[in-house]
Coordinates of C-alpha atoms in Angstrom, one line a residue:
M1 CA -1.7 -19.3 -10.3
T2 CA -2.3 -19.7 -6.7
L3 CA 1.4 -18.8 -6.2
W4 CA 1.5 -15.7 -8.4
L5 CA -1.9 -14.2 -6.6
R6 CA 0.0 -14.7 -3.4
W7 CA 3.4 -13.0 -4.3
R8 CA 2.0 -10.6 -6.9
F9 CA 1.3 -7.8 -4.6
P10 CA 4.6 -8.4 -2.6
F11 CA 6.5 -8.3 -6.0
L12 CA 5.2 -5.0 -7.0
F13 CA 5.3 -3.5 -3.6
F14 CA 9.2 -4.4 -3.9
L15 CA 9.7 -3.2 -7.2
M16 CA 8.0 -0.1 -6.7
G17 CA 9.9 0.3 -3.3
A18 CA 13.3 -0.5 -5.2
V19 CA 12.4 2.1 -7.8
A20 CA 11.3 4.8 -5.0
I21 CA 14.7 4.4 -3.1
A22 CA 16.6 4.7 -6.5
F23 CA 14.8 8.0 -7.3
C24 CA 15.2 9.3 -4.0
S25 CA 19.0 8.9 -3.2
Q26 CA 19.1 12.8 -3.6
P27 CA 16.7 13.5 -0.9
I28 CA 18.4 10.7 1.1
R29 CA 21.6 12.4 0.6
H30 CA 20.4 15.7 1.9
Y31 CA 18.9 13.9 4.9
L32 CA 21.8 12.3 6.0
F33 CA 24.0 15.4 5.1
K34 CA 21.4 18.0 7.2
N35 CA 21.3 15.1 10.1
E36 CA 25.1 15.0 10.1
V37 CA 25.6 19.1 10.0
E38 CA 23.3 19.5 12.9
K39 CA 25.0 17.3 15.0
R40 CA 28.3 19.1 14.2
L41 CA 26.8 22.6 14.7
E42 CA 25.5 21.7 18.0
N43 CA 28.9 20.8 19.1
I44 CA 30.0 24.3 17.5
H45 CA 27.5 26.1 19.3
K46 CA 28.5 24.7 22.6
F47 CA 32.2 25.2 22.0
Y48 CA 31.9 29.0 20.8
Q49 CA 28.8 30.1 22.5
E50 CA 30.2 30.9 25.7
R51 CA 33.3 32.2 24.3
Y52 CA 31.5 34.8 22.3
L53 CA 29.0 35.9 25.0
N54 CA 32.0 36.5 27.5
V55 CA 33.4 38.9 24.9
G56 CA 30.9 41.6 25.5
H57 CA 31.3 41.2 29.3
E58 CA 35.2 41.5 28.8
L59 CA 34.8 44.8 26.6
Q60 CA 32.2 46.3 29.0
A61 CA 34.9 45.8 32.0
L62 CA 37.7 47.2 29.7
I63 CA 35.7 50.2 28.6
G64 CA 34.9 51.0 32.3
E65 CA 38.8 51.1 33.2
L66 CA 40.2 52.7 30.0
N67 CA 41.2 56.1 30.1
F68 CA 41.0 56.6 26.1
T69 CA 44.4 58.4 26.0
C70 CA 46.7 55.3 24.7
T71 CA 48.9 55.7 27.8
S72 CA 50.9 52.5 29.5
H73 CA 48.0 52.3 31.3
D74 CA 45.5 51.6 28.5
I75 CA 47.9 49.4 26.8
A76 CA 48.4 47.3 29.8
L77 CA 44.8 46.9 29.9
L78 CA 44.5 45.6 26.5
R79 CA 47.3 43.2 27.1
E80 CA 45.9 41.9 30.0
T81 CA 42.2 41.4 28.4
I82 CA 43.8 39.6 25.5
E83 CA 45.6 37.2 27.8
Q84 CA 42.6 36.4 29.7
S85 CA 40.0 36.2 27.1
T86 CA 39.3 32.9 25.2
G87 CA 37.4 34.7 22.2
I88 CA 39.4 37.7 21.4
Q89 CA 42.5 37.1 19.2
L90 CA 43.6 40.9 18.5
L91 CA 42.5 44.4 20.2
E92 CA 43.1 47.7 18.9
L93 CA 42.3 51.2 20.7
Q94 CA 41.4 54.3 18.3
T95 CA 41.3 57.7 19.8
A96 CA 41.3 61.4 18.3
E97 CA 45.1 61.6 19.4
G98 CA 45.9 58.3 17.6
H99 CA 45.6 54.6 18.1
C100 CA 47.4 51.9 20.2
S101 CA 47.5 47.9 20.6
V102 CA 49.2 45.6 22.7
Y103 CA 52.3 46.2 21.0
G104 CA 52.2 49.9 22.1
N105 CA 51.2 53.4 20.5
N106 CA 50.8 53.7 16.7
V107 CA 51.5 49.9 15.9
P108 CA 48.6 48.8 13.9
L109 CA 47.5 45.3 14.1
I110 CA 44.3 45.2 12.3
K111 CA 44.4 45.5 8.6
H112 CA 41.5 47.5 6.6
F113 CA 41.0 45.9 3.5
D114 CA 39.7 47.8 0.8
N115 CA 36.9 45.4 -0.6
P116 CA 33.6 46.2 0.6
V117 CA 32.2 43.6 3.0
E118 CA 28.8 43.3 4.5
I119 CA 28.3 43.8 8.0
I120 CA 25.8 43.3 11.0
L121 CA 25.1 46.7 12.6
H122 CA 23.7 47.1 16.2
E123 CA 22.9 50.6 17.6
A124 CA 22.4 51.6 21.3
V125 CA 22.1 54.8 23.2
D126 CA 25.4 55.4 24.2
F127 CA 27.4 53.2 21.7
S128 CA 26.9 51.2 18.5
Y129 CA 28.9 48.4 17.0
D130 CA 29.0 46.3 13.6
V131 CA 30.4 42.7 13.0
A132 CA 32.1 41.9 9.6
P133 CA 34.0 38.9 8.3
Y134 CA 37.7 39.0 8.5
H135 CA 40.9 37.1 7.3
N136 CA 41.1 33.6 8.0
H137 CA 37.4 33.2 9.2
R138 CA 37.5 35.2 12.0
L139 CA 35.1 38.1 13.0
K140 CA 35.9 41.8 13.3
V141 CA 33.7 43.6 16.0
H142 CA 33.9 47.5 15.9
Y143 CA 32.7 49.2 18.9
R144 CA 32.2 52.9 18.5
L145 CA 32.0 55.1 21.7
Q146 CA 31.5 58.7 22.1
E147 CA 35.3 59.4 23.0
A148 CA 37.0 56.6 20.8
S149 CA 36.6 53.1 19.4
L150 CA 37.6 49.6 20.0
I151 CA 38.5 47.1 17.5
L152 CA 38.8 43.4 18.1
I153 CA 39.3 40.3 16.2
T154 CA 37.9 37.1 17.6
E155 CA 39.3 33.5 17.4
P156 CA 38.8 31.8 14.1
V157 CA 35.3 30.2 13.7
Q158 CA 35.9 26.5 13.1
N159 CA 34.4 24.8 10.1
V160 CA 31.8 22.1 10.4
F161 CA 33.8 19.7 8.3
T162 CA 37.7 19.3 8.3
R163 CA 39.4 20.1 4.8
S164 CA 39.9 16.0 4.3
E165 CA 36.1 15.4 4.6
V166 CA 34.6 17.8 2.3
C167 CA 35.9 19.2 -1.0
S168 CA 37.2 22.9 -1.4
S169 CA 34.5 25.6 -1.5
C170 CA 31.7 23.2 -1.0
T171 CA 30.6 24.4 2.4
A172 CA 29.9 27.9 3.4
I173 CA 29.1 29.3 6.9
T174 CA 27.1 32.5 7.9
L175 CA 26.5 34.6 10.8
S176 CA 23.0 36.4 10.6
R177 CA 20.9 38.7 12.7
G178 CA 17.2 39.5 11.8
G179 CA 17.7 40.0 7.9
E180 CA 21.4 40.9 7.9
E181 CA 23.7 38.0 7.0
I182 CA 27.7 37.9 6.8
Q183 CA 29.8 35.2 5.4
V184 CA 32.4 33.8 7.7
Y185 CA 33.3 30.6 5.3
P186 CA 32.3 32.6 1.9
M187 CA 30.2 30.9 -0.8
Q188 CA 31.8 31.1 -4.3
S189 CA 30.0 33.0 -6.8
T190 CA 30.2 30.2 -9.6
E191 CA 28.6 27.8 -7.2
T192 CA 25.0 26.9 -6.2
Y193 CA 24.6 26.7 -2.5
F194 CA 21.6 24.9 -0.7
P195 CA 20.6 25.9 3.2
I196 CA 21.4 23.3 5.1
A197 CA 20.9 23.9 8.9
S198 CA 20.9 26.8 11.3
Q199 CA 21.7 27.0 15.1
P200 CA 20.7 29.9 17.3
F201 CA 24.0 31.7 18.5
G202 CA 23.2 33.6 21.5
P203 CA 20.0 35.5 21.9
N204 CA 20.2 37.5 18.8
Y205 CA 22.5 35.6 16.1
A206 CA 22.4 32.4 14.4
I207 CA 25.1 30.3 12.6
N208 CA 23.9 29.1 9.2
V209 CA 25.6 26.3 7.0
Y210 CA 25.0 26.0 3.1
A211 CA 26.4 23.5 0.8
T212 CA 26.8 22.6 -3.0
E213 CA 25.3 19.4 -4.5
Q214 CA 28.8 18.3 -4.8
G215 CA 29.7 18.8 -1.2
I216 CA 26.7 17.1 -0.2
D217 CA 27.6 14.0 -2.5
Y218 CA 31.2 14.1 -1.3
V219 CA 30.4 13.6 2.3
T220 CA 27.2 11.3 2.1
E221 CA 28.8 8.7 -0.3
H222 CA 29.5 6.1 2.1
D223 CA 26.7 6.7 4.1
L224 CA 24.1 6.7 1.2
F225 CA 25.2 3.2 0.4
L226 CA 24.6 2.0 3.7
T227 CA 21.5 3.6 4.2
Q228 CA 20.2 2.3 0.8
L229 CA 21.4 -1.0 1.6
L230 CA 19.4 -1.1 4.8
L231 CA 16.4 0.4 3.2
F232 CA 16.5 -2.4 0.5
F233 CA 16.7 -4.9 3.6
M234 CA 13.9 -3.5 5.4
L235 CA 11.8 -3.3 1.9
L236 CA 12.8 -6.9 1.5
S237 CA 11.8 -8.0 4.7
V238 CA 8.4 -6.1 4.5
S239 CA 7.7 -7.6 1.1
L240 CA 8.3 -11.1 2.3
M241 CA 6.0 -10.3 5.5
I242 CA 3.3 -9.1 3.3
G243 CA 3.8 -12.4 1.1
L244 CA 3.5 -14.7 4.1
Y245 CA 0.4 -12.8 5.5
R246 CA -1.1 -12.8 2.1
T247 CA -2.4 -16.7 2.2
P248 CA -4.1 -17.9 -0.8
E249 CA -7.2 -17.7 0.9
R250 CA -6.5 -14.0 2.2
T251 CA -5.4 -13.1 -1.3
L252 CA -8.6 -14.3 -3.3
K253 CA -11.0 -13.0 -0.4
E254 CA -9.8 -9.6 -1.3
M255 CA -10.0 -10.4 -5.0
I256 CA -13.6 -11.8 -4.8
S257 CA -14.7 -8.7 -2.9
F258 CA -13.0 -6.3 -5.8
G259 CA -14.5 -8.9 -8.4
L260 CA -17.9 -8.2 -6.9
L261 CA -17.4 -4.7 -7.0
K262 CA -16.3 -4.3 -10.5
K263 CA -19.0 -7.1 -11.8
E264 CA -16.3 -9.5 -12.8
F265 CA -18.4 -12.7 -12.1
V266 CA -20.8 -14.0 -14.9
P267 CA -23.4 -16.5 -15.0
F268 CA -22.7 -19.5 -17.7
Y269 CA -25.7 -21.7 -18.6
Q270 CA -25.3 -25.3 -19.3
P271 CA -28.7 -26.9 -20.8
I272 CA -30.1 -30.0 -19.1
I273 CA -31.8 -32.0 -22.1
D274 CA -34.9 -34.4 -21.8
T275 CA -33.7 -37.0 -24.2
R276 CA -37.2 -38.5 -24.7
T277 CA -37.9 -35.2 -26.6
D278 CA -34.5 -34.0 -27.5
S279 CA -35.4 -30.5 -26.0
M280 CA -34.5 -28.7 -23.3
A281 CA -36.0 -29.2 -19.9
C282 CA -34.1 -26.6 -17.5
C283 CA -30.4 -25.3 -17.3
E284 CA -28.1 -25.1 -14.4
V285 CA -26.2 -21.8 -13.6
L286 CA -22.2 -22.0 -13.4
I287 CA -20.5 -18.9 -12.3
R288 CA -17.3 -18.0 -14.1
W289 CA -14.7 -15.4 -13.2
Q290 CA -13.5 -13.2 -16.1
R291 CA -11.2 -10.8 -14.9
A292 CA -10.8 -7.3 -16.1
D293 CA -7.1 -8.4 -17.6
G294 CA -8.7 -11.3 -19.5
E295 CA -7.7 -13.7 -16.7
L296 CA -10.1 -16.7 -16.3
I297 CA -10.1 -18.0 -12.8
S298 CA -11.3 -21.3 -12.2
P299 CA -14.3 -22.0 -10.0
N300 CA -12.5 -24.6 -8.1
Q301 CA -10.1 -22.0 -7.2
F302 CA -12.4 -19.4 -5.7
I303 CA -15.4 -21.2 -4.9
P304 CA -14.1 -23.4 -1.7
I305 CA -12.4 -19.9 -0.5
A306 CA -15.8 -18.1 -0.7
E307 CA -17.7 -21.0 1.0
H308 CA -15.1 -21.0 3.8
N309 CA -15.1 -16.9 4.6
G310 CA -18.9 -16.5 4.0
Q311 CA -18.6 -14.7 0.6
I312 CA -20.5 -17.3 -1.1
K313 CA -23.6 -15.5 0.2
L314 CA -22.5 -12.4 -1.7
L315 CA -21.8 -14.3 -4.6
T316 CA -25.2 -16.3 -4.8
Q317 CA -27.0 -13.2 -4.5
Y318 CA -25.3 -11.5 -7.2
M319 CA -25.7 -14.3 -9.4
L320 CA -29.7 -14.6 -8.4
E321 CA -29.9 -11.0 -9.6
Q322 CA -28.0 -11.2 -12.9
V323 CA -29.8 -14.5 -13.9
I324 CA -33.2 -12.8 -13.0
D325 CA -32.0 -9.6 -15.0
Q326 CA -30.8 -11.8 -18.0
F327 CA -34.1 -14.1 -18.1
Q328 CA -36.8 -11.4 -17.1
D329 CA -38.3 -11.7 -20.7
E330 CA -37.4 -15.6 -21.4
F331 CA -39.5 -16.4 -18.2
F332 CA -42.6 -15.7 -20.3
V333 CA -41.7 -17.4 -23.3
N334 CA -41.4 -20.9 -22.4
K335 CA -44.0 -21.5 -19.2
G336 CA -42.1 -24.9 -18.3
F337 CA -38.4 -23.5 -18.3
Y338 CA -36.4 -22.6 -14.9
V339 CA -33.0 -22.2 -14.0
S340 CA -31.1 -24.0 -11.1
I341 CA -28.6 -22.2 -9.2
N342 CA -26.1 -24.0 -6.9
V343 CA -26.2 -23.2 -2.9
T344 CA -24.4 -24.4 0.1
P345 CA -25.7 -26.4 2.9
Q346 CA -25.4 -23.3 5.3
Q347 CA -27.3 -21.1 3.1
L348 CA -30.2 -23.7 3.3
E349 CA -29.7 -23.0 7.3
D350 CA -29.8 -19.5 7.0
D351 CA -33.1 -17.6 7.6
E352 CA -31.8 -14.6 5.8
F353 CA -31.0 -16.6 2.8
L354 CA -34.6 -17.6 2.8
H355 CA -36.1 -14.1 3.1
T356 CA -33.6 -12.5 0.8
T357 CA -34.8 -15.2 -1.9
I358 CA -38.3 -14.9 -1.6
N359 CA -38.4 -11.0 -1.4
L360 CA -36.4 -10.8 -4.6
L361 CA -38.5 -12.9 -6.5
K362 CA -41.5 -11.0 -5.3
Q363 CA -39.8 -7.7 -6.2
R364 CA -38.8 -8.8 -9.5
N365 CA -42.2 -10.7 -10.3
V366 CA -40.8 -13.7 -11.1
P367 CA -42.6 -17.1 -10.8
A368 CA -41.0 -19.4 -7.7
H369 CA -41.0 -22.3 -10.2
R370 CA -38.7 -20.7 -12.4
L371 CA -36.0 -21.0 -9.8
A372 CA -34.5 -24.4 -8.6
F373 CA -31.7 -24.7 -5.9
E374 CA -28.8 -27.5 -5.9
V375 CA -27.3 -28.3 -2.7
T376 CA -24.0 -30.2 -2.8
E377 CA -23.4 -33.1 -1.0
R378 CA -19.7 -32.5 -0.6
I379 CA -20.6 -30.3 2.6
P380 CA -22.5 -31.8 5.4
F381 CA -25.5 -30.0 7.0
K382 CA -25.0 -28.9 10.7
N383 CA -28.4 -28.3 11.6
L384 CA -30.7 -30.7 9.7
A385 CA -33.6 -29.5 11.4
K386 CA -33.4 -25.7 10.6
A387 CA -32.4 -27.0 7.1
K388 CA -35.7 -29.0 7.0
S389 CA -37.6 -25.9 8.1
I390 CA -36.1 -23.5 5.6
I391 CA -36.3 -25.8 2.4
Q392 CA -39.9 -26.8 3.3
Q393 CA -40.7 -23.0 3.3
L394 CA -38.8 -22.7 -0.1
T395 CA -40.6 -25.6 -1.5
D396 CA -44.0 -24.3 -0.2
F397 CA -43.3 -20.9 -2.0
G398 CA -42.6 -23.1 -5.2
I399 CA -38.5 -23.4 -5.2
S400 CA -37.6 -26.8 -5.9
I401 CA -34.5 -28.4 -4.2
K402 CA -32.0 -30.8 -5.9
L403 CA -29.3 -32.7 -4.2
D404 CA -26.1 -32.4 -6.3
D405 CA -23.1 -34.6 -6.5
A406 CA -25.1 -37.4 -5.1
G407 CA -23.0 -40.4 -3.7
T408 CA -20.0 -38.1 -3.3
G409 CA -19.9 -36.6 0.3
Y410 CA -22.2 -36.7 3.5
G411 CA -25.2 -38.7 4.2
G412 CA -26.9 -38.0 0.8
F413 CA -29.2 -40.9 1.2
S414 CA -30.2 -39.5 4.9
Y415 CA -30.7 -36.1 3.3
L416 CA -32.9 -37.5 0.6
Q417 CA -35.3 -39.4 3.5
N418 CA -35.0 -36.5 6.1
L419 CA -35.3 -33.4 3.6
P420 CA -37.9 -32.2 1.0
I421 CA -35.8 -32.8 -2.0
D422 CA -37.4 -33.9 -5.1
T423 CA -34.5 -34.4 -7.7
L424 CA -31.1 -36.2 -7.7
K425 CA -28.3 -35.3 -9.7
I426 CA -25.7 -38.1 -10.3
D427 CA -22.2 -36.8 -10.5
K428 CA -19.8 -37.3 -13.4
M429 CA -17.7 -39.2 -11.5
F430 CA -20.1 -42.2 -11.6
I431 CA -21.4 -41.5 -15.2
D432 CA -17.4 -42.0 -16.2
T433 CA -17.5 -45.6 -15.1
I434 CA -20.1 -46.5 -17.7
G435 CA -18.8 -49.0 -20.0
T436 CA -15.6 -49.8 -17.9
N437 CA -14.8 -52.2 -15.2
D438 CA -14.9 -49.7 -12.4
V439 CA -16.0 -50.7 -9.3
K440 CA -17.9 -47.2 -8.8
S441 CA -20.3 -48.7 -12.0
N442 CA -22.2 -50.9 -9.2
I443 CA -22.3 -47.8 -7.0
L444 CA -24.2 -46.0 -10.2
D445 CA -26.6 -48.7 -10.5
S446 CA -27.4 -48.6 -6.9
I447 CA -28.1 -44.7 -6.9
I448 CA -30.3 -45.2 -9.9
L449 CA -32.4 -47.9 -8.1
F450 CA -32.7 -45.7 -4.7
A451 CA -34.1 -42.8 -6.9
K452 CA -36.6 -44.9 -8.5
H453 CA -37.7 -46.7 -5.3
A454 CA -37.9 -43.1 -3.7
G455 CA -39.8 -41.6 -6.3
L456 CA -37.3 -39.0 -7.0
K457 CA -36.4 -37.2 -10.4
V458 CA -32.8 -38.1 -11.8
I459 CA -30.6 -36.2 -13.8
A460 CA -27.3 -37.4 -15.0
E461 CA -24.3 -35.0 -15.2
G462 CA -21.2 -34.9 -17.0
V463 CA -22.7 -37.2 -20.0
E464 CA -20.2 -36.9 -23.0
T465 CA -20.8 -40.0 -25.2
A466 CA -23.6 -41.9 -26.8
E467 CA -22.6 -45.0 -25.1
Q468 CA -23.4 -43.3 -21.6
V469 CA -26.7 -41.7 -23.1
A470 CA -27.8 -45.4 -24.2
Y471 CA -26.8 -47.1 -20.9
L472 CA -28.8 -44.3 -19.2
H473 CA -31.9 -44.9 -21.3
Q474 CA -32.0 -48.5 -20.4
R475 CA -32.4 -47.7 -16.9
D476 CA -35.1 -44.8 -17.6
I477 CA -33.0 -41.9 -17.2
H478 CA -33.8 -39.3 -19.5
L479 CA -32.5 -36.1 -18.1
M480 CA -29.1 -35.7 -18.9
Q481 CA -26.4 -32.7 -18.9
G482 CA -22.7 -32.7 -20.2
F483 CA -20.7 -31.9 -23.2
H484 CA -22.7 -34.8 -25.2
F485 CA -25.5 -32.0 -25.5
A486 CA -24.0 -28.5 -24.8
K487 CA -21.3 -26.9 -23.0
P488 CA -21.8 -24.0 -20.5
M489 CA -22.2 -20.9 -22.5
P490 CA -22.8 -17.0 -21.6
F491 CA -26.1 -15.7 -21.8
S492 CA -25.6 -14.4 -25.3
E493 CA -25.2 -17.7 -26.7
F494 CA -27.6 -19.4 -24.3
R495 CA -30.3 -17.5 -25.6
Q496 CA -30.0 -18.3 -29.1
Y497 CA -29.6 -21.9 -28.0
L498 CA -33.0 -21.4 -26.2
Q499 CA -34.8 -19.8 -29.1
Q500 CA -33.5 -22.5 -31.5
D501 CA -34.9 -25.2 -29.0
L502 CA -38.3 -23.5 -28.6
Q503 CA -38.7 -23.5 -32.4
S504 CA -37.7 -27.2 -32.8
S505 CA -40.3 -28.1 -30.0
S506 CA -43.1 -26.1 -31.6
S507 CA -42.4 -27.6 -35.1

């Protein structure tokens, strides 16, 4: 389960990321296409802008020298302008008397089409001109002067893609100024075009590129595959890094914080029986983690992590409040009954834990003798003097302290000699040796003998058979806890158990 806890989030992260990459194929296509168009449009801008800007200067120079009579002088000027210009392909002069071109008088070169076209009109004080699309992706510029008109045809405007790179009619190019726009590479009325990119062209104009969905898919098919492959690789790498970063400890730490927030931790209660009267003397509180999805996490998995990262303080505080809330009424039914809660040695070295516990009992009006703490021997005390001071203050207040897991850890017997502990709990590991040839059975007898000489109360944990009960009776051990008597149970069941026990005791 630890493996699943560690890799669950990275797996879900990868799965959601993969789905997102798959569903975002169209936005990725549009991005790739736009990026490619912008680079190519920049090249076209650099190539054409200087040429087309020079057209205006060339015409101004030509107008200053023309006689507007279509004489040989004017025709020679037209020819010279075209030869020197890199942007003008055709040039025609129209006057009131007639028209002329590079080929002479009354020889028209520029065709006038009947179908209406969009134009971009510009008006000045002394002249006006309009720009319109012309055959073969060229521009027609018509200058109107007071005495005559000049009509020029530019060199063809290059498309952003060659014919082999994109499907027919899948892209369109327009020239715009303000709110006016003309189509250089026209759009087909049967197709839907999306605006892709725009590039300023001179001080007043802009070149705009449009494309159909089919054109975008056609151009980006190969790049889309490589991009998605790269994104999947990056997603996998990030997911692996998250999984490696989320160690089992870190994963459980986050889950514990969330579990506390959602109140997923619940106290279970296991009775401790006085076998002389067959009645319950007290109970031990055992924490259980019941997640919202029904998953039950064993204390052996999260308690060590909580102890290591300090969350055990929050868990203990939470358990104390839960227990007091649940037993608020029961504490006044049986005056001798108390509950025992597990704590760590480090908590018994902490002044904050001492003050928090005492203040909580005072606020809830709970008698201190109703609460006991069990401190495990499996974790060593770091500051024995500090622990002695705090345990003494707790016992003076009325809270008893028990040594849990006796004989299994660090210096249990020295703790009993130096700390004000009044009860010793024998670990199940030693109880299990009863009736066997296990060498630890001798240790069990030694622990019992030591407790008697020290004047300590003894509770036997993990009692599961009648043979074990009889063995412990022979050695005057009468406080027992284990499945032979009752299993740990939630409060609703334990409350019924407690009421039945009270009825049995009173009868």
